[in-house]
Tab-separated table of C-alpha atoms and ligand atoms in Angstrom:
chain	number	residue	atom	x	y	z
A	937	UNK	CA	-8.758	-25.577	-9.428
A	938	UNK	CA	-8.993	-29.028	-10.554
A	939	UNK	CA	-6.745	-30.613	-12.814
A	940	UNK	CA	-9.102	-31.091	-15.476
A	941	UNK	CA	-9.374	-26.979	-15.295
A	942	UNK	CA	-5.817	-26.421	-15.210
A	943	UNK	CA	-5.338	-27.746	-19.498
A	944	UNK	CA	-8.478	-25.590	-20.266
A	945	UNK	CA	-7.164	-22.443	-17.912
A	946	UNK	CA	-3.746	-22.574	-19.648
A	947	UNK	CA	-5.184	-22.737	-23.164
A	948	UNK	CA	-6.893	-19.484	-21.999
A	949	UNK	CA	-3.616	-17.753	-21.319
A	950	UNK	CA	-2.283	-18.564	-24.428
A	951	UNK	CA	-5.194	-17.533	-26.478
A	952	UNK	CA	-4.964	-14.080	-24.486
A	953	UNK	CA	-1.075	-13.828	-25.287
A	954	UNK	CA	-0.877	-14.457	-21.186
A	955	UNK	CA	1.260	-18.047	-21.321
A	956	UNK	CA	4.441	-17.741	-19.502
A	957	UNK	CA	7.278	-19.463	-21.254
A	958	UNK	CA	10.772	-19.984	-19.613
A	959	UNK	CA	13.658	-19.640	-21.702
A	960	UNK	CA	16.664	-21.949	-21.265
A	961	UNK	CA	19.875	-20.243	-20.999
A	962	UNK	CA	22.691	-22.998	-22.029
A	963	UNK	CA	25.190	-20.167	-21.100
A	964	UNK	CA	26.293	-17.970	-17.917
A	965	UNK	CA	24.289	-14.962	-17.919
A	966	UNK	CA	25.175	-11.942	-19.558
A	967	UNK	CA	24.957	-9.696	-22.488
A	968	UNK	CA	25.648	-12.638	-24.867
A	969	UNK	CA	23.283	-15.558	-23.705
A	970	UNK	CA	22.708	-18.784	-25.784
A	971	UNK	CA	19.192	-20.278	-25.713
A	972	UNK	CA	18.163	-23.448	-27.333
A	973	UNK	CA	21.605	-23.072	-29.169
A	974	UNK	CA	21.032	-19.829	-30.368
A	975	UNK	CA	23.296	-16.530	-29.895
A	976	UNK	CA	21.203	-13.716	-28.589
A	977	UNK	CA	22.516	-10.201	-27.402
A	978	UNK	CA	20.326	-9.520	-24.128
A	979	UNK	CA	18.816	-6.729	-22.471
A	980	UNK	CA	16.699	-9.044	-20.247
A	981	UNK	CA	18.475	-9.805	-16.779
A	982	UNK	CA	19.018	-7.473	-13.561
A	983	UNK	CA	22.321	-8.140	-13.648
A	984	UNK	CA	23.208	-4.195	-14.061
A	985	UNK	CA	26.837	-4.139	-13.591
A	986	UNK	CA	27.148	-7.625	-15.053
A	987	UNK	CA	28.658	-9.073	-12.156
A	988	UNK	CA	26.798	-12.756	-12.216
A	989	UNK	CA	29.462	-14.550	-14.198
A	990	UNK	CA	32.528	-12.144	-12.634
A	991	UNK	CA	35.890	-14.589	-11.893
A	992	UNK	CA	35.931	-13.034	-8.211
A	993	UNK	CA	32.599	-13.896	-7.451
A	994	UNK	CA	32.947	-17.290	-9.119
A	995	UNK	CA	36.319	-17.756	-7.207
A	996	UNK	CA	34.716	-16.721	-3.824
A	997	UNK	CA	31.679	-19.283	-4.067
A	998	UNK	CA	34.299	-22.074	-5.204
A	999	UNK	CA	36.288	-21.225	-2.252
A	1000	UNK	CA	33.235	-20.995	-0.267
A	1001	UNK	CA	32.345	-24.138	-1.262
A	1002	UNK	CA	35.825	-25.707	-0.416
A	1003	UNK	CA	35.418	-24.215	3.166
A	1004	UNK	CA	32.106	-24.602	4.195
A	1005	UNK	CA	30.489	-27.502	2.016
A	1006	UNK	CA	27.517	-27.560	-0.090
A	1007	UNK	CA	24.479	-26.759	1.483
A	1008	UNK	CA	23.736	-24.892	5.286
A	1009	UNK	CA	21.375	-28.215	6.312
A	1010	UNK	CA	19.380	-26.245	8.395
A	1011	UNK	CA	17.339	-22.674	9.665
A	1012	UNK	CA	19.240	-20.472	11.143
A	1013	UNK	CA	17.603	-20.742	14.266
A	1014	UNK	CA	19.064	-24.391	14.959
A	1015	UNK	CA	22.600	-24.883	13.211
A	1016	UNK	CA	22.404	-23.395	9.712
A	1017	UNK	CA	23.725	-19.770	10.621
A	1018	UNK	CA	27.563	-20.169	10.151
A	1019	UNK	CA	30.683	-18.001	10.773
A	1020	UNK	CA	29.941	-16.696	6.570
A	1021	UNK	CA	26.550	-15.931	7.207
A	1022	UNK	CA	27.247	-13.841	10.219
A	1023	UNK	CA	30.409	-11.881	8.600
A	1024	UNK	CA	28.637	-11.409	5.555
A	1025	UNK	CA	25.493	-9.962	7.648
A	1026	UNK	CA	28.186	-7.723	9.368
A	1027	UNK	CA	30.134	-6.572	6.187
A	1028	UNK	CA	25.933	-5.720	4.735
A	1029	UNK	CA	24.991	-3.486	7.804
A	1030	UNK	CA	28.299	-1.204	7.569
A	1031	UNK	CA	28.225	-1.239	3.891
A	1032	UNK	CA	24.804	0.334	4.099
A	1033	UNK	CA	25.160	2.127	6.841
A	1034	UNK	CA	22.446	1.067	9.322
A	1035	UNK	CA	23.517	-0.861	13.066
A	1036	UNK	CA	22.586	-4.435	11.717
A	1037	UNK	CA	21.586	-7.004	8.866
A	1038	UNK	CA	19.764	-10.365	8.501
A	1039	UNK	CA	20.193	-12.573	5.298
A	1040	UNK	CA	17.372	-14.135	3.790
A	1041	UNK	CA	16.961	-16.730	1.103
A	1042	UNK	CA	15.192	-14.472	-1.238
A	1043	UNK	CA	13.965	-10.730	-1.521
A	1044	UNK	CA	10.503	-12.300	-1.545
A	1045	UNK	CA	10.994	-14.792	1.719
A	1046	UNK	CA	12.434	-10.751	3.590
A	1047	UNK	CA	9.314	-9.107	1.805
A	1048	UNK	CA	7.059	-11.380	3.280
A	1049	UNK	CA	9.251	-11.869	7.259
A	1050	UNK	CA	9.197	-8.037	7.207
A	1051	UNK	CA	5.699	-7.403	7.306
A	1052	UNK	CA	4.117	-10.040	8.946
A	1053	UNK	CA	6.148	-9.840	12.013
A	1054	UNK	CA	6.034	-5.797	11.979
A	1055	UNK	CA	1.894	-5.771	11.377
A	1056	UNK	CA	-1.344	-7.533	11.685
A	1057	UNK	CA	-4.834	-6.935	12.704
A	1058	UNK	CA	-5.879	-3.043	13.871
A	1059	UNK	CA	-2.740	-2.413	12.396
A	1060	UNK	CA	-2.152	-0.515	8.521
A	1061	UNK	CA	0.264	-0.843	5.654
A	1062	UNK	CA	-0.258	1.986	3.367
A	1063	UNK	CA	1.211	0.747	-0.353
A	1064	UNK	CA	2.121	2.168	-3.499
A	1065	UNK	CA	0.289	0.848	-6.567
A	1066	UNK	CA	2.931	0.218	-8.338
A	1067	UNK	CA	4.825	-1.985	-5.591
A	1068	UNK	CA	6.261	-5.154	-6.334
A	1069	UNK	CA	4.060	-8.545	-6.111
A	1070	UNK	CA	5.845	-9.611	-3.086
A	1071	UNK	CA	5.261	-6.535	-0.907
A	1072	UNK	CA	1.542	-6.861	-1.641
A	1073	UNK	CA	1.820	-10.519	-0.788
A	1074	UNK	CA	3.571	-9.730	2.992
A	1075	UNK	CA	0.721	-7.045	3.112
A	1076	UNK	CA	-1.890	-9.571	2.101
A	1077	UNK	CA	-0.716	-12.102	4.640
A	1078	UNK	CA	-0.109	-9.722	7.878
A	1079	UNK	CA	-3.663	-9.297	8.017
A	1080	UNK	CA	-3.540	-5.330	8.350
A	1081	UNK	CA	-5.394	-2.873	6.405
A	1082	UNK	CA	-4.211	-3.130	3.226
A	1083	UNK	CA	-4.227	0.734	1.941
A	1084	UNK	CA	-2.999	0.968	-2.221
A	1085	UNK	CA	-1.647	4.973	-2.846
A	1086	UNK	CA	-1.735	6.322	-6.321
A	1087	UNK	CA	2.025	5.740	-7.951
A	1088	UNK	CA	4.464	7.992	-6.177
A	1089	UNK	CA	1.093	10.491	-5.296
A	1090	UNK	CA	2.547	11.869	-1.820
A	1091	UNK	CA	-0.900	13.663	-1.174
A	1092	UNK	CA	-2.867	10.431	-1.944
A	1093	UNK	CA	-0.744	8.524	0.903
A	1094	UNK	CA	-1.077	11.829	3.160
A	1095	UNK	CA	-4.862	11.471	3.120
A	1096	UNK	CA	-5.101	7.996	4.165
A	1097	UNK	CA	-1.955	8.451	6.849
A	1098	UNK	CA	-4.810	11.229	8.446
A	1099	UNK	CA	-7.575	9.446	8.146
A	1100	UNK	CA	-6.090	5.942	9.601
A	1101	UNK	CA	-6.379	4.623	13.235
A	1102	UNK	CA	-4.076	1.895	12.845
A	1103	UNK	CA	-2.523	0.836	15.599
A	1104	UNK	CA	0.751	0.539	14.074
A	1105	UNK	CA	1.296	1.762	10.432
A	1106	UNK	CA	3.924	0.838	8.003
A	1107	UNK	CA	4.662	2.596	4.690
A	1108	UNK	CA	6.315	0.261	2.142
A	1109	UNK	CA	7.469	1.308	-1.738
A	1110	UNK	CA	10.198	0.161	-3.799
A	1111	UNK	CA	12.916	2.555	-4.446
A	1112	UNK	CA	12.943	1.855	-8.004
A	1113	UNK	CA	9.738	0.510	-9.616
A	1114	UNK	CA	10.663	-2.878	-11.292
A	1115	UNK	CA	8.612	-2.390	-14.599
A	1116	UNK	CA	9.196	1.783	-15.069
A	1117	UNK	CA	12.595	2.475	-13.715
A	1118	UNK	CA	11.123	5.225	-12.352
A	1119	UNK	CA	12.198	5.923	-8.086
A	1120	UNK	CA	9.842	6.514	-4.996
A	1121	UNK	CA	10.110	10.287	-3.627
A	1122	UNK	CA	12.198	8.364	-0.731
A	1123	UNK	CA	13.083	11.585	1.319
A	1124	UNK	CA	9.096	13.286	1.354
A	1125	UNK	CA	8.547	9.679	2.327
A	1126	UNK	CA	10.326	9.128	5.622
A	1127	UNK	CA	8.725	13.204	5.788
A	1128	UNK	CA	5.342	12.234	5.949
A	1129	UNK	CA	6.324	8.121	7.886
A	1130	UNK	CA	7.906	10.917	10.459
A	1131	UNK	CA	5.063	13.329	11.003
A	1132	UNK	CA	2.432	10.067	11.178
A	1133	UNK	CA	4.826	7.850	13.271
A	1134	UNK	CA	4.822	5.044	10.674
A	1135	UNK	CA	7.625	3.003	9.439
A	1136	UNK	CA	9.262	3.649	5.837
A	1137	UNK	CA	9.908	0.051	4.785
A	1138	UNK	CA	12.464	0.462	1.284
A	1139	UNK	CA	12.634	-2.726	-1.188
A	1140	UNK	CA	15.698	-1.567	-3.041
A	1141	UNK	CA	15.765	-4.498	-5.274
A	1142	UNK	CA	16.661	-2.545	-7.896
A	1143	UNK	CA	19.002	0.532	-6.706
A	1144	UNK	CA	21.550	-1.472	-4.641
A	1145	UNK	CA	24.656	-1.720	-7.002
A	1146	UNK	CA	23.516	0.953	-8.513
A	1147	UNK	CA	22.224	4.351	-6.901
A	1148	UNK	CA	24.621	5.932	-4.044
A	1149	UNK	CA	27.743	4.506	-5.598
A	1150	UNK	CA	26.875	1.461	-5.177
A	1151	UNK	CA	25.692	1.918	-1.544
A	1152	UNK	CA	21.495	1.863	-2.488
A	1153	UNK	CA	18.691	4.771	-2.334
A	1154	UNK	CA	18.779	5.697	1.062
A	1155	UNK	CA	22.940	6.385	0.841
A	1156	UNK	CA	21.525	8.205	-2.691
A	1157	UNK	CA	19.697	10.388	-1.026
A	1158	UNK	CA	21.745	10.659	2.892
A	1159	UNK	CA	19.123	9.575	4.300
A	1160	UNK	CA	18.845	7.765	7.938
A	1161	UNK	CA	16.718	7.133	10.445
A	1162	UNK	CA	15.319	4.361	13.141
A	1163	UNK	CA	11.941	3.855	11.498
A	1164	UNK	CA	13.403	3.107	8.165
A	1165	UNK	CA	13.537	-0.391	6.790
A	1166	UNK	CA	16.118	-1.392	3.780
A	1167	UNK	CA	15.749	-4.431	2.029
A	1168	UNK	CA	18.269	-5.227	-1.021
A	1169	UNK	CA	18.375	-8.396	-2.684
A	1170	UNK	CA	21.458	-9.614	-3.702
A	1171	UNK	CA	20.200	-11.255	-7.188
A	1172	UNK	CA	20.430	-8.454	-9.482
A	1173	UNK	CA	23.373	-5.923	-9.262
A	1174	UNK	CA	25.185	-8.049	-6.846
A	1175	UNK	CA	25.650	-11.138	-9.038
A	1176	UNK	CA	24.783	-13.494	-6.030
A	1177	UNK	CA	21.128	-14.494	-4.448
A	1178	UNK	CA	19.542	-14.166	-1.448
A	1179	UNK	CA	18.076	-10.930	0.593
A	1180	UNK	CA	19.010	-8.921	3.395
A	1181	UNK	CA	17.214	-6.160	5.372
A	1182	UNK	CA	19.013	-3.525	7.167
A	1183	UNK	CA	18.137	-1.813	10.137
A	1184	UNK	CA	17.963	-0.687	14.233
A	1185	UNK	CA	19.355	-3.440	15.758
A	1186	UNK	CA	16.131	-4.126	17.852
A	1187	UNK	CA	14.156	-4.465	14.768
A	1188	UNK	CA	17.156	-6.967	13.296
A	1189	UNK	CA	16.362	-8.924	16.457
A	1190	UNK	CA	12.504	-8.918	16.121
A	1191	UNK	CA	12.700	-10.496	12.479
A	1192	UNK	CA	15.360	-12.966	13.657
A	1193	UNK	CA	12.778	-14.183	16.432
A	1194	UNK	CA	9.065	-13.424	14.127
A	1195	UNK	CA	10.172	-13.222	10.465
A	1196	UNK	CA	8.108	-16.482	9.674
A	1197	UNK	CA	10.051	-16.961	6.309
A	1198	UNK	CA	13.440	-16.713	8.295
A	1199	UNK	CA	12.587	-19.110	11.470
A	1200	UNK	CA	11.252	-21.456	9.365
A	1201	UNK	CA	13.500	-22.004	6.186
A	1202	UNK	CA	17.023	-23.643	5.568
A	1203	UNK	CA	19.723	-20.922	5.803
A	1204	UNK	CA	21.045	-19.962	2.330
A	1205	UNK	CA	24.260	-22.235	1.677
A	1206	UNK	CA	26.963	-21.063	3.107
A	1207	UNK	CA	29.296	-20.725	0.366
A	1208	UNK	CA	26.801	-17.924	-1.156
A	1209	UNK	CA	27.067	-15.801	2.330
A	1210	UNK	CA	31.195	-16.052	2.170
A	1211	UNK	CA	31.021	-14.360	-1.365
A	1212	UNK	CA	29.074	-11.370	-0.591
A	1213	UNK	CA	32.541	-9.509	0.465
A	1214	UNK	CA	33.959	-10.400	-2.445
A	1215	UNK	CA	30.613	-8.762	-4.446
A	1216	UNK	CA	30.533	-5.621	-1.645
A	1217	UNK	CA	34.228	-5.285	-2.957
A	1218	UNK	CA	33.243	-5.302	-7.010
A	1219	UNK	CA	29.775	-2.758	-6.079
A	1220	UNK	CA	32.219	-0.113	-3.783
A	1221	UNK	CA	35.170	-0.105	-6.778
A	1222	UNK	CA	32.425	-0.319	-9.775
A	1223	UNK	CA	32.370	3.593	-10.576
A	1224	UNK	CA	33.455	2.764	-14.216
A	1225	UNK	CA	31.060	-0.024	-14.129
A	1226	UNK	CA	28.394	2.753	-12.634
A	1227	UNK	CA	29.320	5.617	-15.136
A	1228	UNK	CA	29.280	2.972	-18.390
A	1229	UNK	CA	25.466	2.280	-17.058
A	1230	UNK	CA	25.068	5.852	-16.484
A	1231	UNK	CA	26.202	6.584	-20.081
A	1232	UNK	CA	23.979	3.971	-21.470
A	1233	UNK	CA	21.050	5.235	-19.540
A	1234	UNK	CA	21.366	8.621	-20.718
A	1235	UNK	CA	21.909	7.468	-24.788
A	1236	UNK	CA	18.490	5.085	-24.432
A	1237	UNK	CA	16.731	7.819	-23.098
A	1238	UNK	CA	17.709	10.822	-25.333
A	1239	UNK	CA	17.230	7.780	-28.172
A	1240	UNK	CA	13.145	7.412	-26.628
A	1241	UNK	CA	12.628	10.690	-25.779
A	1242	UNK	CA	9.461	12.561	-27.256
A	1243	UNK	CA	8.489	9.001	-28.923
A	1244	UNK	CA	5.387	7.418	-27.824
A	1245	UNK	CA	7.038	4.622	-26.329
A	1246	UNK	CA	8.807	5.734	-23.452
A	1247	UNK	CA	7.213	7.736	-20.146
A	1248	UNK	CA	10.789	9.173	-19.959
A	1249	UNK	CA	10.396	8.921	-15.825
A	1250	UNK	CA	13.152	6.593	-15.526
A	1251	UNK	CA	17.064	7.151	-15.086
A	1252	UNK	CA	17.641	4.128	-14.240
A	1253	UNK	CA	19.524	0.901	-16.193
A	1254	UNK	CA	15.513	-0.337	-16.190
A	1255	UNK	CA	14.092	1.522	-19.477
A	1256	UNK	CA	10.396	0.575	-20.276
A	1257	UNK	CA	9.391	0.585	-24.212
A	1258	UNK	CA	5.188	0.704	-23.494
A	1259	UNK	CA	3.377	-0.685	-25.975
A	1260	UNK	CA	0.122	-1.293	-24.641
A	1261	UNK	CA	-1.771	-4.409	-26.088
A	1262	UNK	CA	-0.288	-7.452	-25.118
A	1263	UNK	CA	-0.458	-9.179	-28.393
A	1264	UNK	CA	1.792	-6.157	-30.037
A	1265	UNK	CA	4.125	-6.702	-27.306
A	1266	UNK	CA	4.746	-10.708	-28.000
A	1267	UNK	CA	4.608	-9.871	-31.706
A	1268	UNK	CA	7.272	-7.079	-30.757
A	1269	UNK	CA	9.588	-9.346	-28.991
A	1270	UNK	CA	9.328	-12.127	-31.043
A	1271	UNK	CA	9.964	-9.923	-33.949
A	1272	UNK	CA	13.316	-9.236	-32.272
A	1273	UNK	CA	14.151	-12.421	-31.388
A	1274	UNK	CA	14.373	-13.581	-34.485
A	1275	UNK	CA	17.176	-10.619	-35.277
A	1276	UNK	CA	18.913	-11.767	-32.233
A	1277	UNK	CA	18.023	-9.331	-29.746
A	1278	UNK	CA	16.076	-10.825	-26.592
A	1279	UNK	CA	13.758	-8.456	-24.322
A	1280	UNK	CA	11.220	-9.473	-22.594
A	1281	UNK	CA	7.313	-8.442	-23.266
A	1282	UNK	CA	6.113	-7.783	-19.629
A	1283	UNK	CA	2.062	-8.001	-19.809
A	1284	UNK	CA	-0.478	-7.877	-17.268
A	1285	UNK	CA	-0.498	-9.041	-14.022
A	1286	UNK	CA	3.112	-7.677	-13.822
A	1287	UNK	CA	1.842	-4.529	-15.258
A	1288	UNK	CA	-1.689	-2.517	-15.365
A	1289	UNK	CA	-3.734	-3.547	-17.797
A	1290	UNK	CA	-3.011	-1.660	-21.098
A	1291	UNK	CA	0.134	-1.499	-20.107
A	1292	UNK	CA	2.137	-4.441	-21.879
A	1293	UNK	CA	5.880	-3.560	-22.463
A	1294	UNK	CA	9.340	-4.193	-23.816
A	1295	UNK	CA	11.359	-4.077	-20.519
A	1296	UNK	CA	15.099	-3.195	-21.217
A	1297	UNK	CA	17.148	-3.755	-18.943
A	1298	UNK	CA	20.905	-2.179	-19.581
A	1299	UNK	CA	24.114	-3.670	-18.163
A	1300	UNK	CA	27.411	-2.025	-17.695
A	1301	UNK	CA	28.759	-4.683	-20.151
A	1302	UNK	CA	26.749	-3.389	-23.297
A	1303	UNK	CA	28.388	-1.538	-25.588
A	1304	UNK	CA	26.865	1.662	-26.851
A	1305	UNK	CA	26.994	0.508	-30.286
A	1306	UNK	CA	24.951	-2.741	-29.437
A	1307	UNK	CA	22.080	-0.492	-27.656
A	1308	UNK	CA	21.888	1.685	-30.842
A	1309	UNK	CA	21.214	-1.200	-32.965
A	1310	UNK	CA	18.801	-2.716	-30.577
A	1311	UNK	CA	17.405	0.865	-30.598
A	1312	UNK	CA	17.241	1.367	-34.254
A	1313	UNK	CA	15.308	-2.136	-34.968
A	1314	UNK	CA	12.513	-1.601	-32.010
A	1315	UNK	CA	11.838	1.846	-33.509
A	1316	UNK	CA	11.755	-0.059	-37.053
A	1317	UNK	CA	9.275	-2.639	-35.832
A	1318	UNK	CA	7.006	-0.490	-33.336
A	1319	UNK	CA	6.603	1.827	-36.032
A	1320	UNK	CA	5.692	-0.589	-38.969
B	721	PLP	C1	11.238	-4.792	-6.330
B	721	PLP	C2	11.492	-6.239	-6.058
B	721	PLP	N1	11.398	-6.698	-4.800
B	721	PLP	C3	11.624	-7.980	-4.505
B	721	PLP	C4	11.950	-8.898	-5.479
B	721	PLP	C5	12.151	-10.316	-5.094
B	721	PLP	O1	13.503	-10.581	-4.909
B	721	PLP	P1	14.059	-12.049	-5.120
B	721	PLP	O2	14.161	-12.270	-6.583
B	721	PLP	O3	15.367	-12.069	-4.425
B	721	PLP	O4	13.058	-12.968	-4.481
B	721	PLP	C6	12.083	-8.454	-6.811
B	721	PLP	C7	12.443	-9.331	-7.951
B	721	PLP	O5	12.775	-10.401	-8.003
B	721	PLP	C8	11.838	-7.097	-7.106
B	721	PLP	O6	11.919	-6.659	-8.368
């Protein structure tokens, strides 16, 4: 696009109720933010056991940053990787319980490293529909046959695992779908990536901190095996940033030498890689923190259920309120904005079309009492 298309284009997106806006936080995250000098009470981060402002983690970076300086001033490959990095990578792979880790500077950057290096032409990635934007981008880029299965439709994928000649073939699916809460059918998975000698590639963005006491969807469900693939980022429940994948040390290797995003991007500063202990050490002695969210789950979705708003598929601390047109979601949100509640209105392309949304997103810091009254005053304006 030209320039001269780009004022026109974005005029567009507004008129449709499609403009992105970002909102300023002039406070640490949290369940009290302040924006543009406003108090708001917030059920709009990933920060699910309300870790990013903890005084450990804030401690560990600040002694991070005494120790190891500001930024890592290079890849990896030449001089970035430091003595953090590699602990931190080491203190991952046991937590999770797979041979080896690899940091990366983002859960998109491992996304796309992932399956690039694994796939490419005469090759197959078979993908749920409901699958974050950056697994479709990896899948996009490797060149592979791209193959979409219905949402969690296990005899969908086991038609087009028969019916493929790929080469290689890689299944990929979030654990826990970023805009329903709802989780991927992880064990019939590796099942079916078993009996068609695929990989199960796992983006648990959103169930490390949280499912398997902390330990992420495959400890949730005991699963292991060499042809899985677990990717967390360390964003959300962790209270940090960055990526890391977990795996058979071979395949650790492989993306160390072909993950294009990790060969050729500065290593994450070090001081963020020296405080991942300290949040491994908050996620493995966070069962209050785990049965607060747990609590707070189970009171939003009793709260939803049988009303038309809620597919009541998720038991997770991510609780979609559909709405369906995207202008009745903004109006929704902004409604509740100005009562001091913010929650984001998730529209199309992040969801299907149709499918616009209140996305609320619990932490372990809310207090039942604040949900209920968030509760009470969606009901009161979806209903009016
Ligand atoms: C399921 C899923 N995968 C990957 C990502 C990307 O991770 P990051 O924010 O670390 O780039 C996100 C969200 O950000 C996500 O929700």
């Amino acid at each position: 696009m030209r320039l001269q298309d780009l004022s026109a284009a974005l005029l567009e997106l507004d008129a449709s109720h499609r403009l992105r806006q970002r909102a300023t936080l002039e406070s640490p995250q949290g369940v009290e933010i302040v924006v543009d000098g406003e108090e708001y009470l917030s059920f709009a981060s990933n920060d699910y056991l309300g870790l990013a402002d903890h005084p450990s983690l804030v401690r560990a970076l600040q002694q991070g940053a005494d120790r190891w300086g500001a930024g890592s001033g290079a890849s990896h490959l030449l001089t970035g990787h430091s003595r953090a990095h590699h602990e931190a990578e080491e203190e991952l792979a046991r937590f999770v319980g797979r041979e080896a880790a690899l940091l990366f500077g983002s859960g998109y950057a491992a996304n796309l490293a992932v399956i690039t290096s694994l796939v490419g032409r005469g090759d197959a990635v078979f993908a749920d529909k409901l699958n974050h934007a950056s697994l479709n981008d990896g899948c996009l880029l490797s060149r592979a046959d791209f193959q979409r299965f219905r949402h969690n439709d296990l005899d969908h994928l086991e038609q087009l695992l028969s019916a493929s000649r790929a080469g290689t073939k890689l299944i990929a699916v979030d654990a826990v779908y970023s805009m329903d809460g709802d989780e991927a059918p992880l064990p019939a998975l590796l099942a079916l990536a078993e009996r068609f000698d695929a990989w199960l590639y796992v983006d648990d963005a959103h169930g490390f901190g949280v499912l398997g006491h902390g330990r992420g969807a495959l400890a949730e469900h005991d699963l292991s095996s060499e042809r899985l693939i677990y990717m967390a980022t360390l964003g959300k429940a962790a209270g940090l940033a960055g990526a890391f994948v977990a795996g058979a040390r071979p395949l650790v290797e492989w993306l160390l030498n072909r993950g294009r995003t990790y060969v050729f991007s500065t290593a994450q500063p070090p001081a963020l890689a020296a405080a991942v202990p300290a949040s491994l050490r908050l996620i493995a002695d966070g069962e209050d923190r785990r049965e607060r969210l747990a609590r707070l789950v189970a009171r939003c979705r009793e709260r939803l259920a049988g009303s038309r708003f809620s597919s009541g598929a998720s038991r997770t601390p991510i609780q979609p309120f559909i709405i369906g047109s995207d202008a009745r979601a903004m109006k929704l949100a902004h409604g509740l904005r100005q009562q001091g509640y913010w929650v984001p209105a998730i529209r199309p392309p992040t969801v299907p079309e149709n499918g616009a949304r209140l996305r609320i997103s619990l932490s372990a810091r809310h207090e039942p009492a604040q949900l209920d009254a968030l509760l009470d005053a969606m009901l009161l304006l979806a209903e009016a």
